[in-house]
XYZ file of C-alpha atoms in Angstrom:
691
model
C 32.344 -89.287 -37.804
C 30.639 -88.126 -34.598
C 33.965 -87.967 -32.770
C 35.571 -85.899 -35.556
C 32.657 -83.474 -35.464
C 32.854 -83.117 -31.690
C 36.600 -82.508 -31.788
C 36.093 -79.901 -34.490
C 33.577 -78.111 -32.279
C 35.972 -78.268 -29.342
C 38.786 -76.810 -31.438
C 36.593 -74.028 -32.785
C 35.324 -73.218 -29.329
C 38.841 -73.106 -27.905
C 39.855 -70.611 -30.577
C 36.854 -68.441 -29.782
C 36.973 -68.537 -25.987
C 38.609 -70.615 -23.249
C 36.337 -69.378 -20.458
C 32.823 -70.203 -21.624
C 32.824 -73.867 -22.545
C 29.466 -75.051 -23.888
C 30.661 -78.441 -25.111
C 31.096 -81.237 -22.587
C 33.043 -84.385 -23.552
C 30.981 -87.517 -24.053
C 33.826 -90.045 -24.185
C 37.442 -90.437 -23.110
C 38.968 -89.329 -26.416
C 37.000 -86.089 -26.431
C 37.983 -85.576 -22.812
C 41.708 -85.907 -23.515
C 41.413 -83.562 -26.477
C 39.643 -80.941 -24.389
C 42.235 -81.169 -21.600
C 44.985 -80.566 -24.163
C 43.138 -77.567 -25.574
C 42.538 -76.017 -22.177
C 46.105 -76.674 -21.023
C 47.435 -74.980 -24.159
C 45.238 -71.969 -23.466
C 46.397 -71.891 -19.843
C 50.064 -72.050 -20.849
C 49.658 -69.274 -23.429
C 47.935 -66.961 -20.982
C 48.111 -68.007 -17.306
C 45.337 -66.463 -15.172
C 46.065 -63.761 -12.622
C 46.337 -64.547 -8.918
C 44.625 -65.614 -6.785
C 43.564 -68.345 -9.174
C 41.830 -70.602 -6.671
C 38.982 -68.113 -6.108
C 38.704 -67.073 -9.755
C 35.263 -66.672 -11.295
C 31.807 -65.992 -9.875
C 31.867 -68.894 -7.411
C 35.316 -67.934 -6.162
C 34.229 -64.326 -5.723
C 31.210 -65.462 -3.681
C 33.528 -67.472 -1.421
C 35.725 -64.429 -0.772
C 32.675 -62.225 -0.156
C 31.268 -64.717 2.345
C 34.610 -64.983 4.147
C 34.698 -61.196 4.472
C 31.076 -61.081 5.587
C 28.863 -63.700 7.181
C 31.721 -66.097 7.806
C 33.663 -63.700 10.006
C 33.265 -65.994 13.053
C 35.031 -68.822 11.194
C 37.818 -66.475 10.110
C 38.289 -65.489 13.755
C 38.426 -69.123 14.907
C 41.208 -69.903 12.431
C 43.075 -66.669 13.122
C 42.994 -67.336 16.858
C 44.336 -70.838 16.343
C 47.192 -69.579 14.166
C 48.082 -67.095 16.901
C 47.981 -69.791 19.605
C 50.195 -72.162 17.631
C 53.201 -70.188 16.360
C 56.196 -72.136 15.125
C 57.968 -71.289 18.376
C 55.755 -73.889 20.071
C 57.248 -76.768 18.105
C 59.404 -78.812 20.481
C 63.071 -79.657 20.002
C 62.116 -83.275 19.271
C 59.612 -82.084 16.696
C 62.189 -79.925 14.939
C 64.701 -82.780 14.893
C 62.150 -85.148 13.376
C 61.055 -82.498 10.878
C 64.575 -82.192 9.507
C 64.922 -85.937 9.077
C 61.544 -87.270 7.993
C 57.919 -86.158 8.244
C 56.501 -89.415 9.564
C 52.830 -90.077 10.210
C 53.491 -90.207 13.958
C 55.039 -86.754 13.851
C 52.189 -85.409 11.733
C 49.650 -86.490 14.361
C 51.837 -85.813 17.395
C 49.627 -84.443 20.144
C 52.428 -82.456 21.805
C 53.656 -80.655 18.718
C 50.339 -80.501 16.787
C 52.492 -80.579 13.666
C 49.510 -80.845 11.345
C 48.091 -77.602 12.776
C 51.434 -75.863 12.316
C 51.684 -76.996 8.711
C 48.068 -76.408 7.670
C 48.418 -72.843 8.969
C 50.542 -72.096 5.872
C 47.503 -71.946 3.571
C 45.256 -70.628 6.352
C 47.497 -67.648 7.082
C 47.872 -66.908 3.353
C 44.111 -66.859 2.742
C 43.348 -64.811 5.844
C 46.034 -62.312 4.864
C 44.507 -62.074 1.387
C 41.140 -61.308 2.992
C 42.700 -58.507 5.054
C 46.170 -57.351 3.883
C 46.418 -55.027 6.891
C 47.072 -58.021 9.148
C 50.867 -57.844 9.002
C 51.160 -60.449 11.763
C 49.560 -63.047 9.489
C 52.112 -62.383 6.747
C 54.953 -62.625 9.260
C 53.535 -65.909 10.556
C 53.190 -67.259 7.022
C 56.799 -66.409 6.208
C 58.055 -68.084 9.391
C 56.266 -71.323 8.448
C 57.553 -71.233 4.867
C 61.098 -70.735 6.158
C 60.761 -73.506 8.743
C 59.084 -76.252 6.717
C 60.312 -75.492 3.196
C 64.089 -75.962 3.556
C 63.596 -79.190 5.528
C 61.410 -80.627 2.763
C 63.829 -79.539 0.032
C 66.860 -80.854 1.919
C 65.473 -84.376 1.827
C 64.284 -83.996 -1.767
C 60.621 -84.358 -0.802
C 61.471 -88.000 -0.101
C 58.537 -88.373 2.271
C 55.609 -90.674 1.655
C 53.288 -89.486 -1.116
C 50.707 -88.874 1.642
C 52.761 -85.849 2.686
C 54.184 -84.819 -0.697
C 50.699 -84.005 -1.992
C 50.016 -81.870 1.108
C 53.326 -80.016 0.777
C 52.503 -79.026 -2.787
C 48.941 -77.975 -1.942
C 49.895 -75.842 1.067
C 52.803 -74.076 -0.611
C 50.855 -73.529 -3.848
C 47.967 -71.892 -1.961
C 50.442 -69.755 -0.018
C 51.905 -68.414 -3.249
C 48.515 -68.025 -4.940
C 47.080 -65.861 -2.154
C 50.147 -64.050 -0.857
C 52.905 -64.434 -3.447
C 53.161 -60.748 -4.348
C 53.751 -59.885 -0.682
C 56.405 -62.518 -0.002
C 60.136 -61.864 -0.103
C 62.019 -63.248 -3.084
C 63.698 -65.796 -0.825
C 60.304 -67.097 0.298
C 59.237 -67.565 -3.314
C 62.452 -69.480 -4.053
C 61.673 -71.830 -1.153
C 58.154 -72.431 -2.483
C 59.508 -73.052 -5.976
C 62.100 -75.511 -4.668
C 59.456 -77.413 -2.680
C 57.141 -77.597 -5.691
C 59.962 -78.721 -7.961
C 61.233 -81.406 -5.557
C 57.770 -82.859 -4.965
C 56.600 -82.552 -8.584
C 59.619 -84.636 -9.592
C 57.726 -87.593 -8.121
C 54.952 -87.353 -10.710
C 56.523 -89.623 -13.383
C 57.139 -92.367 -10.823
C 53.629 -91.926 -9.412
C 52.124 -92.303 -12.884
C 54.088 -95.530 -13.419
C 52.975 -96.862 -10.036
C 49.329 -96.138 -10.833
C 49.634 -97.885 -14.192
C 50.941 -100.991 -12.448
C 48.651 -100.688 -9.412
C 45.408 -99.012 -10.526
C 43.811 -99.589 -7.115
C 46.344 -97.351 -5.351
C 43.742 -94.949 -3.937
C 46.172 -92.728 -2.042
C 48.300 -92.340 -5.162
C 45.294 -91.356 -7.250
C 44.249 -88.711 -4.732
C 47.842 -87.438 -4.676
C 47.849 -87.225 -8.473
C 44.846 -84.901 -8.332
C 46.170 -82.714 -5.527
C 49.597 -82.360 -7.097
C 48.139 -81.559 -10.531
C 45.824 -78.950 -9.016
C 48.675 -77.417 -6.991
C 50.755 -76.972 -10.133
C 47.871 -75.116 -11.795
C 48.087 -72.528 -9.012
C 51.734 -71.617 -9.687
C 52.795 -72.648 -13.176
C 53.162 -69.944 -15.778
C 54.767 -67.416 -13.457
C 58.405 -66.502 -14.045
C 59.511 -68.027 -10.745
C 58.141 -71.436 -11.762
C 59.157 -71.749 -15.411
C 61.344 -74.791 -14.713
C 58.434 -76.928 -13.516
C 57.885 -79.614 -16.128
C 54.947 -78.754 -18.374
C 55.032 -82.230 -19.919
C 54.843 -84.071 -16.580
C 52.098 -81.735 -15.404
C 49.980 -82.282 -18.492
C 50.407 -86.064 -18.325
C 49.445 -86.116 -14.653
C 46.407 -83.917 -15.105
C 45.157 -85.926 -18.063
C 45.680 -89.193 -16.189
C 43.715 -87.952 -13.199
C 40.727 -86.508 -15.046
C 40.565 -89.305 -17.589
C 40.440 -92.126 -15.040
C 38.091 -90.300 -12.667
C 36.207 -91.914 -11.024
C 38.834 -94.275 -9.699
C 36.210 -95.986 -7.523
C 33.020 -95.093 -9.336
C 32.552 -97.479 -12.220
C 32.945 -96.788 -15.930
C 33.839 -93.163 -16.672
C 31.003 -92.087 -18.929
C 28.381 -94.441 -17.539
C 28.870 -93.592 -13.871
C 25.816 -92.994 -11.714
C 27.822 -91.377 -8.912
C 28.426 -94.614 -7.022
C 31.557 -95.264 -4.958
C 32.781 -98.836 -4.492
C 35.043 -98.211 -1.484
C 32.120 -97.594 0.862
C 30.518 -94.516 2.356
C 33.271 -93.570 4.816
C 35.940 -93.260 2.156
C 33.400 -91.630 -0.126
C 32.975 -88.889 2.487
C 36.673 -88.412 3.165
C 37.752 -88.683 -0.462
C 35.028 -86.462 -1.891
C 35.158 -83.766 0.803
C 38.840 -83.297 -0.129
C 38.466 -83.855 -3.869
C 36.022 -80.987 -4.401
C 38.905 -78.530 -3.865
C 40.844 -80.351 -6.605
C 37.862 -80.143 -8.949
C 37.324 -76.479 -8.093
C 40.870 -75.776 -9.255
C 40.313 -77.532 -12.575
C 36.993 -75.728 -13.084
C 38.179 -72.224 -12.166
C 41.806 -72.184 -13.288
C 41.668 -74.473 -16.320
C 38.055 -73.716 -17.246
C 37.519 -77.466 -17.470
C 33.887 -78.671 -16.957
C 34.816 -81.259 -14.344
C 31.459 -80.958 -12.572
C 29.767 -82.109 -15.778
C 31.687 -85.384 -15.820
C 29.016 -88.043 -15.120
C 30.513 -89.364 -11.884
C 31.153 -85.908 -10.425
C 27.778 -84.649 -11.627
C 25.822 -87.531 -10.087
C 27.632 -88.176 -6.806
C 25.126 -86.242 -4.609
C 22.737 -89.121 -5.327
C 25.125 -91.544 -3.644
C 25.271 -89.256 -0.630
C 21.488 -89.001 -0.355
C 20.737 -92.698 -0.672
C 23.636 -94.079 1.340
C 24.237 -91.416 3.999
C 20.829 -89.758 4.506
C 20.564 -87.387 7.487
C 20.564 -89.161 10.879
C 22.164 -92.339 9.539
C 23.472 -94.296 12.555
C 26.369 -95.740 10.519
C 27.751 -95.876 7.011
C 27.457 -98.557 4.362
C 30.075 -101.164 3.450
C 33.865 -100.867 3.322
C 36.441 -99.671 5.827
C 35.017 -97.423 8.536
C 31.379 -98.124 7.656
C 30.640 -99.152 11.244
C 31.334 -95.672 12.667
C 28.445 -93.486 13.831
C 29.607 -90.215 12.304
C 26.787 -88.240 13.892
C 28.976 -88.014 16.989
C 30.695 -84.648 17.166
C 28.977 -83.585 13.949
C 31.476 -85.419 11.743
C 28.907 -86.298 9.084
C 27.892 -82.654 8.862
C 31.482 -81.462 8.554
C 32.302 -83.994 5.847
C 29.142 -83.505 3.797
C 29.079 -79.702 3.956
C 31.936 -79.132 1.460
C 30.291 -81.609 -0.899
C 26.677 -80.423 -1.021
C 27.539 -76.706 -1.111
C 29.243 -77.311 -4.466
C 25.928 -78.533 -5.872
C 23.226 -76.278 -4.384
C 23.613 -74.030 -7.425
C 23.820 -76.894 -9.941
C 22.257 -76.353 -13.358
C 20.622 -79.757 -12.866
C 17.392 -78.968 -10.952
C 17.227 -82.421 -9.357
C 20.807 -82.278 -8.055
C 20.355 -78.677 -6.862
C 17.147 -79.525 -4.984
C 18.697 -82.623 -3.446
C 21.752 -80.678 -2.257
C 19.718 -77.756 -0.915
C 17.461 -80.163 0.992
C 20.412 -82.121 2.389
C 22.091 -78.920 3.551
C 18.955 -77.714 5.350
C 18.335 -81.115 6.948
C 21.836 -80.909 8.394
C 21.154 -77.342 9.553
C 23.730 -75.951 7.135
C 26.511 -76.856 9.555
C 30.142 -76.990 8.473
C 33.348 -77.231 10.463
C 34.020 -73.548 11.036
C 37.506 -74.259 12.305
C 38.681 -75.591 8.944
C 39.742 -73.940 5.713
C 37.478 -76.401 3.868
C 34.521 -74.490 5.347
C 35.780 -71.109 4.141
C 36.581 -72.595 0.715
C 33.012 -73.893 0.308
C 30.471 -71.833 -1.651
C 27.946 -69.931 0.513
C 24.850 -71.827 1.593
C 21.751 -71.669 -0.565
C 18.734 -69.863 0.836
C 16.354 -72.381 -0.760
C 14.337 -74.717 1.484
C 12.936 -77.518 -0.691
C 10.443 -79.874 0.933
C 11.801 -83.165 -0.372
C 14.594 -84.136 -2.765
C 12.757 -86.950 -4.542
C 9.786 -89.267 -4.277
C 11.841 -92.259 -5.382
C 12.938 -94.051 -2.225
C 14.998 -96.856 -3.784
C 18.009 -96.711 -6.060
C 20.428 -99.175 -7.628
C 23.943 -97.834 -8.157
C 24.772 -100.423 -10.788
C 28.237 -98.959 -11.431
C 29.382 -100.193 -8.010
C 26.709 -102.755 -7.112
C 25.063 -100.981 -4.174
C 21.287 -100.761 -3.785
C 19.555 -98.627 -1.162
C 15.947 -98.753 0.053
C 14.252 -96.292 2.405
C 10.800 -95.735 3.841
C 11.298 -91.964 3.816
C 13.892 -89.230 3.456
C 12.208 -86.481 5.467
C 11.478 -88.720 8.470
C 14.651 -89.242 10.516
C 12.997 -92.385 11.938
C 13.107 -93.981 8.514
C 13.953 -97.634 7.910
C 16.904 -98.156 5.564
C 18.026 -101.361 3.878
C 21.297 -101.622 1.930
C 22.568 -104.391 -0.326
C 25.943 -104.839 -2.020
C 27.132 -107.099 -4.792
C 29.778 -105.129 -6.623
C 31.389 -105.424 -10.056
C 34.573 -103.682 -8.810
C 35.551 -106.490 -6.475
C 36.943 -106.351 -2.959
C 40.200 -104.466 -3.369
C 41.579 -101.581 -1.339
C 39.033 -100.381 1.271
C 36.199 -102.565 -0.059
C 35.389 -105.816 1.727
C 34.709 -109.432 0.791
C 31.014 -108.814 1.453
C 29.196 -109.368 -1.836
C 25.525 -110.319 -1.426
C 25.550 -108.843 2.085
C 23.058 -106.401 3.593
C 22.723 -103.789 6.328
C 19.559 -102.724 8.105
C 18.911 -99.550 10.119
C 15.679 -98.290 11.687
C 14.744 -95.205 13.715
C 18.351 -94.091 13.922
C 19.436 -97.491 15.278
C 21.610 -100.203 13.735
C 19.818 -103.562 13.577
C 21.851 -105.694 11.139
C 25.431 -104.462 11.105
C 28.881 -104.841 9.678
C 31.117 -106.159 12.463
C 34.623 -105.381 13.590
C 36.404 -102.047 13.706
C 38.578 -100.223 11.192
C 41.924 -99.314 12.728
C 44.599 -99.786 10.083
C 45.282 -101.934 7.047
C 48.436 -103.130 8.833
C 46.556 -104.587 11.815
C 45.888 -108.341 11.924
C 42.246 -107.614 12.737
C 41.774 -105.920 9.341
C 42.888 -108.869 7.206
C 42.198 -111.627 9.727
C 38.568 -110.810 10.420
C 37.218 -107.373 9.525
C 37.409 -107.656 5.716
C 36.302 -111.277 5.582
C 32.896 -112.540 4.555
C 32.170 -113.987 7.995
C 32.269 -110.471 9.506
C 29.251 -109.476 7.383
C 25.633 -110.445 6.878
C 26.480 -112.850 4.097
C 26.916 -116.549 3.364
C 29.914 -118.620 4.438
C 30.515 -122.358 4.739
C 32.592 -124.840 6.753
C 33.197 -122.632 9.785
C 33.569 -119.180 8.258
C 35.093 -119.795 4.829
C 33.884 -117.307 2.275
C 34.918 -114.878 -0.429
C 38.401 -114.115 0.851
C 40.056 -117.181 -0.720
C 41.376 -115.290 -3.771
C 43.748 -112.339 -3.550
C 44.299 -112.504 0.202
C 43.078 -109.834 2.588
C 43.990 -107.047 0.139
C 41.472 -108.372 -2.353
C 41.324 -107.863 -6.106
C 38.826 -106.505 -8.600
C 38.272 -110.015 -9.925
C 36.528 -111.063 -6.678
C 33.314 -109.453 -7.789
C 29.575 -109.735 -7.602
C 26.740 -108.180 -9.548
C 23.225 -106.925 -9.008
C 21.476 -109.022 -11.590
C 17.907 -107.826 -10.983
C 16.299 -104.703 -9.540
C 12.719 -103.481 -9.070
C 10.497 -104.800 -11.879
C 7.997 -102.435 -13.527
C 8.271 -99.628 -10.972
C 5.540 -97.021 -10.522
C 6.105 -93.258 -10.313
C 7.685 -93.726 -6.883
C 10.074 -96.410 -8.077
C 8.169 -99.186 -6.306
C 6.557 -102.331 -7.626
C 3.024 -103.345 -6.730
C 1.766 -106.868 -6.135
C -1.568 -108.004 -7.618
C -3.028 -107.402 -4.136
C -1.778 -103.830 -4.015
C 1.152 -104.339 -1.661
C 4.180 -102.146 -2.477
C 7.567 -103.805 -2.598
C 11.175 -103.512 -3.777
C 13.280 -106.342 -5.076
C 16.999 -106.839 -5.640
C 18.946 -109.927 -6.644
C 22.685 -110.428 -6.419
C 25.053 -112.980 -7.912
C 28.316 -113.366 -5.943
C 29.639 -116.510 -7.632
C 32.872 -114.919 -8.901
C 33.589 -113.488 -5.463
C 34.062 -116.972 -3.969
C 36.943 -117.717 -6.341
C 38.608 -121.061 -5.669
C 35.789 -122.185 -3.358
C 34.432 -124.097 -6.369
C 30.870 -122.920 -6.042
C 28.556 -123.071 -8.998
C 25.857 -120.881 -7.457
C 25.778 -117.999 -4.950
C 22.594 -115.972 -5.362
C 20.668 -113.836 -2.894
C 17.217 -112.387 -3.592
C 15.809 -109.733 -1.257
C 12.252 -108.390 -1.237
C 11.419 -105.346 0.884
C 7.684 -105.648 1.515
C 6.828 -102.116 2.511
C 6.817 -100.751 5.060
C 8.331 -103.260 7.481
C 9.040 -106.768 6.184
C 12.095 -108.157 4.394
C 12.136 -111.582 2.741
C 15.510 -113.075 1.774
C 16.258 -116.151 -0.333
C 19.792 -117.568 -0.548
C 20.435 -120.234 -3.198
C 23.815 -121.971 -3.139
C 25.531 -124.862 -4.824
C 28.946 -126.442 -4.512
C 30.567 -127.674 -7.704
C 32.594 -130.488 -6.238
C 32.067 -131.195 -2.524
C 29.407 -131.084 0.171
C 29.561 -128.033 2.399
C 28.026 -126.916 5.670
C 26.395 -123.683 4.558
C 26.146 -120.782 7.027
C 23.850 -117.765 7.185
C 25.527 -114.970 9.180
C 23.678 -112.172 10.940
C 25.571 -109.587 13.012
C 23.566 -107.564 15.508
C 24.315 -105.038 18.279
C 22.189 -106.984 20.793
C 21.465 -110.604 21.611
C 18.524 -112.421 20.081
C 15.756 -113.722 22.326
C 13.713 -116.673 21.053
C 10.029 -115.932 20.510
C 8.325 -118.920 18.921
C 10.241 -119.766 15.740
C 11.699 -116.234 15.530
C 14.453 -114.358 17.361
C 13.772 -110.871 18.653
C 16.569 -108.259 18.635
C 15.638 -105.080 20.514
C 18.191 -102.259 20.575
C 16.128 -99.731 22.555
C 12.492 -99.912 23.699
C 10.316 -99.652 20.625
C 13.038 -100.432 18.091
C 13.535 -104.077 17.238
C 13.442 -106.731 14.564
C 12.124 -110.271 14.637
C 14.040 -112.731 12.468
C 13.107 -116.175 11.186
C 15.689 -118.296 9.314
C 14.643 -121.606 7.759
C 15.838 -124.212 5.277
C 14.821 -127.568 3.886
C 17.625 -129.098 5.951
C 18.091 -128.882 9.737
C 19.844 -125.729 10.956
C 21.875 -125.154 14.092
C 21.907 -121.629 15.514
C 24.897 -120.376 17.472
C 25.661 -116.988 18.958
C 28.986 -115.459 19.913
C 29.258 -112.185 21.736
C 31.885 -109.580 22.435
C 35.475 -109.746 21.265
C 35.529 -113.564 21.279
C 33.577 -113.422 18.020
C 36.514 -112.079 16.022
C 37.828 -115.243 14.428
C 37.633 -118.919 15.444
C 40.129 -121.460 16.695
C 40.765 -122.734 13.186
C 41.166 -119.277 11.687
C 42.984 -117.601 14.566
C 41.802 -114.858 16.894
C 42.003 -111.294 15.579
C 40.414 -108.882 18.069
C 40.639 -105.141 17.431
C 42.711 -102.981 19.742
C 39.524 -101.318 20.956
C 36.987 -104.003 21.966
C 33.734 -104.039 20.044
C 30.694 -105.737 21.532
C 28.327 -107.282 19.074
C 26.528 -110.588 18.597
C 27.381 -112.969 15.787
C 24.376 -115.140 14.935
C 25.120 -118.095 12.733
C 22.480 -120.404 11.259
C 24.442 -123.378 9.917
C 23.515 -126.598 8.176
C 23.706 -129.531 10.549
C 24.869 -131.772 7.692
C 26.973 -130.976 4.602
C 25.185 -130.870 1.242
C 25.899 -129.853 -2.329
C 22.935 -127.452 -2.484
C 22.114 -124.841 0.100
C 18.929 -122.864 0.629
C 18.124 -120.280 3.293
C 14.842 -118.415 3.632
C 14.851 -115.593 6.147
C 12.139 -113.124 7.077
C 12.794 -109.932 9.047
C 9.942 -107.933 10.595
C 10.852 -104.436 11.720
C 9.670 -103.645 15.254
C 8.144 -107.131 15.228
C 5.197 -105.337 13.689
C 1.607 -106.584 13.938
C 1.958 -107.876 10.394
C 1.216 -111.607 10.639
C 4.267 -113.767 11.234
C 5.509 -115.084 7.916
C 4.580 -118.574 6.833
C 7.307 -120.399 4.928
C 6.512 -123.544 2.968
C 8.822 -125.850 1.009
C 7.460 -127.771 -1.951
C 9.143 -129.794 -4.648
C 11.285 -127.348 -6.589
C 9.714 -124.245 -5.051
C 9.786 -122.215 -1.835
C 6.841 -120.039 -0.836
C 6.534 -117.209 1.704
C 3.276 -115.594 2.814
C 3.224 -112.345 4.802
C -0.366 -111.173 5.273
C -1.756 -110.469 1.810
C 1.652 -110.690 0.151
C 2.786 -113.981 -1.399
C 6.145 -114.570 -3.018
C 7.673 -117.786 -4.313
C 11.025 -118.756 -5.762
C 11.709 -121.826 -7.823
C 14.925 -123.796 -7.476
C 15.828 -122.452 -10.918
C 15.577 -118.885 -9.578
C 12.237 -117.813 -11.047
C 10.502 -115.338 -8.724
C 6.738 -114.918 -8.616
C 4.703 -112.371 -6.664
C 1.021 -113.066 -6.043
C-alpha cells in the first residue's frame, strides 16, 4: 500500500512539474519508477544547451569560470595552445588509426591524453568566451582528427577509452554544437552511435560480472554523455531503449562498492584510493543526472552520505590511505589528496543537510580550498563556500557497517592526531579490495606506524596477486608460514570471502565514546573473519580491539582450527625496525613519534623480522617483489608449536607514552590486561568485560 501511494505521488508530481522534485525514492522500485518518469519528461521536451551547466549550480560554475577562476582558464588555454594536434608524431598518428592502446594514451612524447582531453576543454573555454575563434578552430581540428579514427574501428577500443570518447564528444557538442560545421556534428554523432552500441553488451557483462568496477563506471559516463546530446535532430537514431536501460541499471545499483542501496552509510569497500579516484570522477556523472534529468541523485543514501567516509578515512594530513589497492601511497605529495577531494567536497558545501554541509566546508578550508587548476574538473566544480566552521563533528569514531570499516581518531582539527583503522568487510575481497579482514592500520602525527605492505602497480603484475593482496602483507592473522584468507577465489578474490564487524562501541556518550567504571574513555570494535578463510577449515577467527584513549590499543585475537593443529602467526608491518625494550619492541619513525608493542600468548612465541624487498613472499610461496623496491619491516610473532586454538594479546602504546606498561595475565578461561586504571578481560568464549 505504501509503495502504491508513493508511486501515485511520483506520477502526480511528474505531471505537475519535472524540475522541482520534492519526493525522493525510498526503495529500488520507487527509484526505477522515478527514472522512467524523468526520462519520459526528458524525451518529450529535451533541455536547451548547454545542459551540463543547467540550473543554479551550473550557472554559478559558469560565473566563477568567467570571474575568480580566470587564472585556471588561462592555464588550460595556454596548454591547449602549446599542444596543437600538429605536435602529434607520425608514430602517434599511426597508432591512433589502428588502436588507442593504454601505452599510446600515456605516451610521454605524444601526450595523447592531453590532446584528447582538450576536446572538452576547448569547447567549454569557447563557450565562456565565443570571441576566441582560435579555440573553436582548435576544437574542430581535434574532432576531425580523433573522430574518424574512432568511427573507422567501430569504437572497438577497450571500454576504458569508449567511455572517455563519449564524454569528450558529448561535452564538445553540448558547449559548442551550434558553432560547429555540420560535418563536425556528423562526426560526433557517429562516434556516439558507435560507442553507444556497446551498451547492451556492457549491461550483459555487468550482469554476469557484478564486480566489474571499470564497466560500472563506464556505464555511468556513457549514460550521462547520452543525456547531453539525445533529443536533438542530429542524434535521433541513438537508441532510447538502450539508453534508458543503461541509466536505470547504473542508478539502481549505485553504490556498486558501497553496501546495500537504501541502507548505505557512504562507505566504500574498495579502499580509500579508489574511493578518491572513482568519486572525484563520478560527481560529474551525478551532476548530469541532477541537472539534465532533474533526478535527485544526491539524495540517494550512498551519494548523500559519502562525505562521512572521506572525513573519517582520509582526514586532512593523512600520511596514507586505508585498505585496498593504492592505500599505501602518501597522496599529500604534490597535493594529490587536495586535487582529488576538491571536486567531491565542493558538491556538498551547499548541501541541505547541515551536518554534511558543515563537514564539507570544514574539509575544504582545512585543505586551503585547493583544487587542480590545470584540470577541467576544477572548473566544473561549484565555487568554494565562504563558510569557516570550527569543527565538523564531536564524534571521533565511526563504523561504516555497510563495508566493514571502522575509524577512530583523537582529533580532527589537530593534524597531529592519532588514527586507528579496522576492516572486516561484508563485501569480500574482490576487485581492488584485499584479503585483509580483521586487519588494522595505525597512523600518528602524520606518520605511518602500522602499515599495509607492498606497492600497487598493476593487477597483471605477479606482486599484486603473489603478495600484495594476500593476508600476510597486512596486519592480520596467518598460519603455517603465511597462509591466510586468499585460499578461496584466487588473487582476484570474491564477495564470499567476507568478514563482519560484529560489535562496535557499547553505550556511547555524546562524543561517541564509552566510559569505563573508572572514567577512562575508550572505543571498541570486534571483527569476525571466519568466512574469509574459506577452505582453511577454521572454526574461529575473531579480533577484538580496544582503543584506550588517548594512546593505548589492546588487541585480542582468538582462533581455532576445525581439523588440524596450526602454527598461528600475528603479522605487524612497520616502516622501521623494532628495537627490544624489556618485553616490548619500540618502533620510532622520527624523533618523538613511535609506538611500543607487546605481543603475548599462552604458548611460546617466536619473533622474526624481515626487511626490504626480501619480505615479499617466502621460499615456499615464491618471491614477488614489486618493480619499485619498497623498504619496510615484516614482524611476525608465530607459535613455536602447532595447536588447535590460538590466542594473541597485543598492546600498543603510542609514543611509548608514560602510561604504565601493560600487564597481561592468563587465567583459566580468561585473559586480563591492565593499563594504569583501565582493566579489560576477555573470556575464551568471547565475553568482554571492562572494569
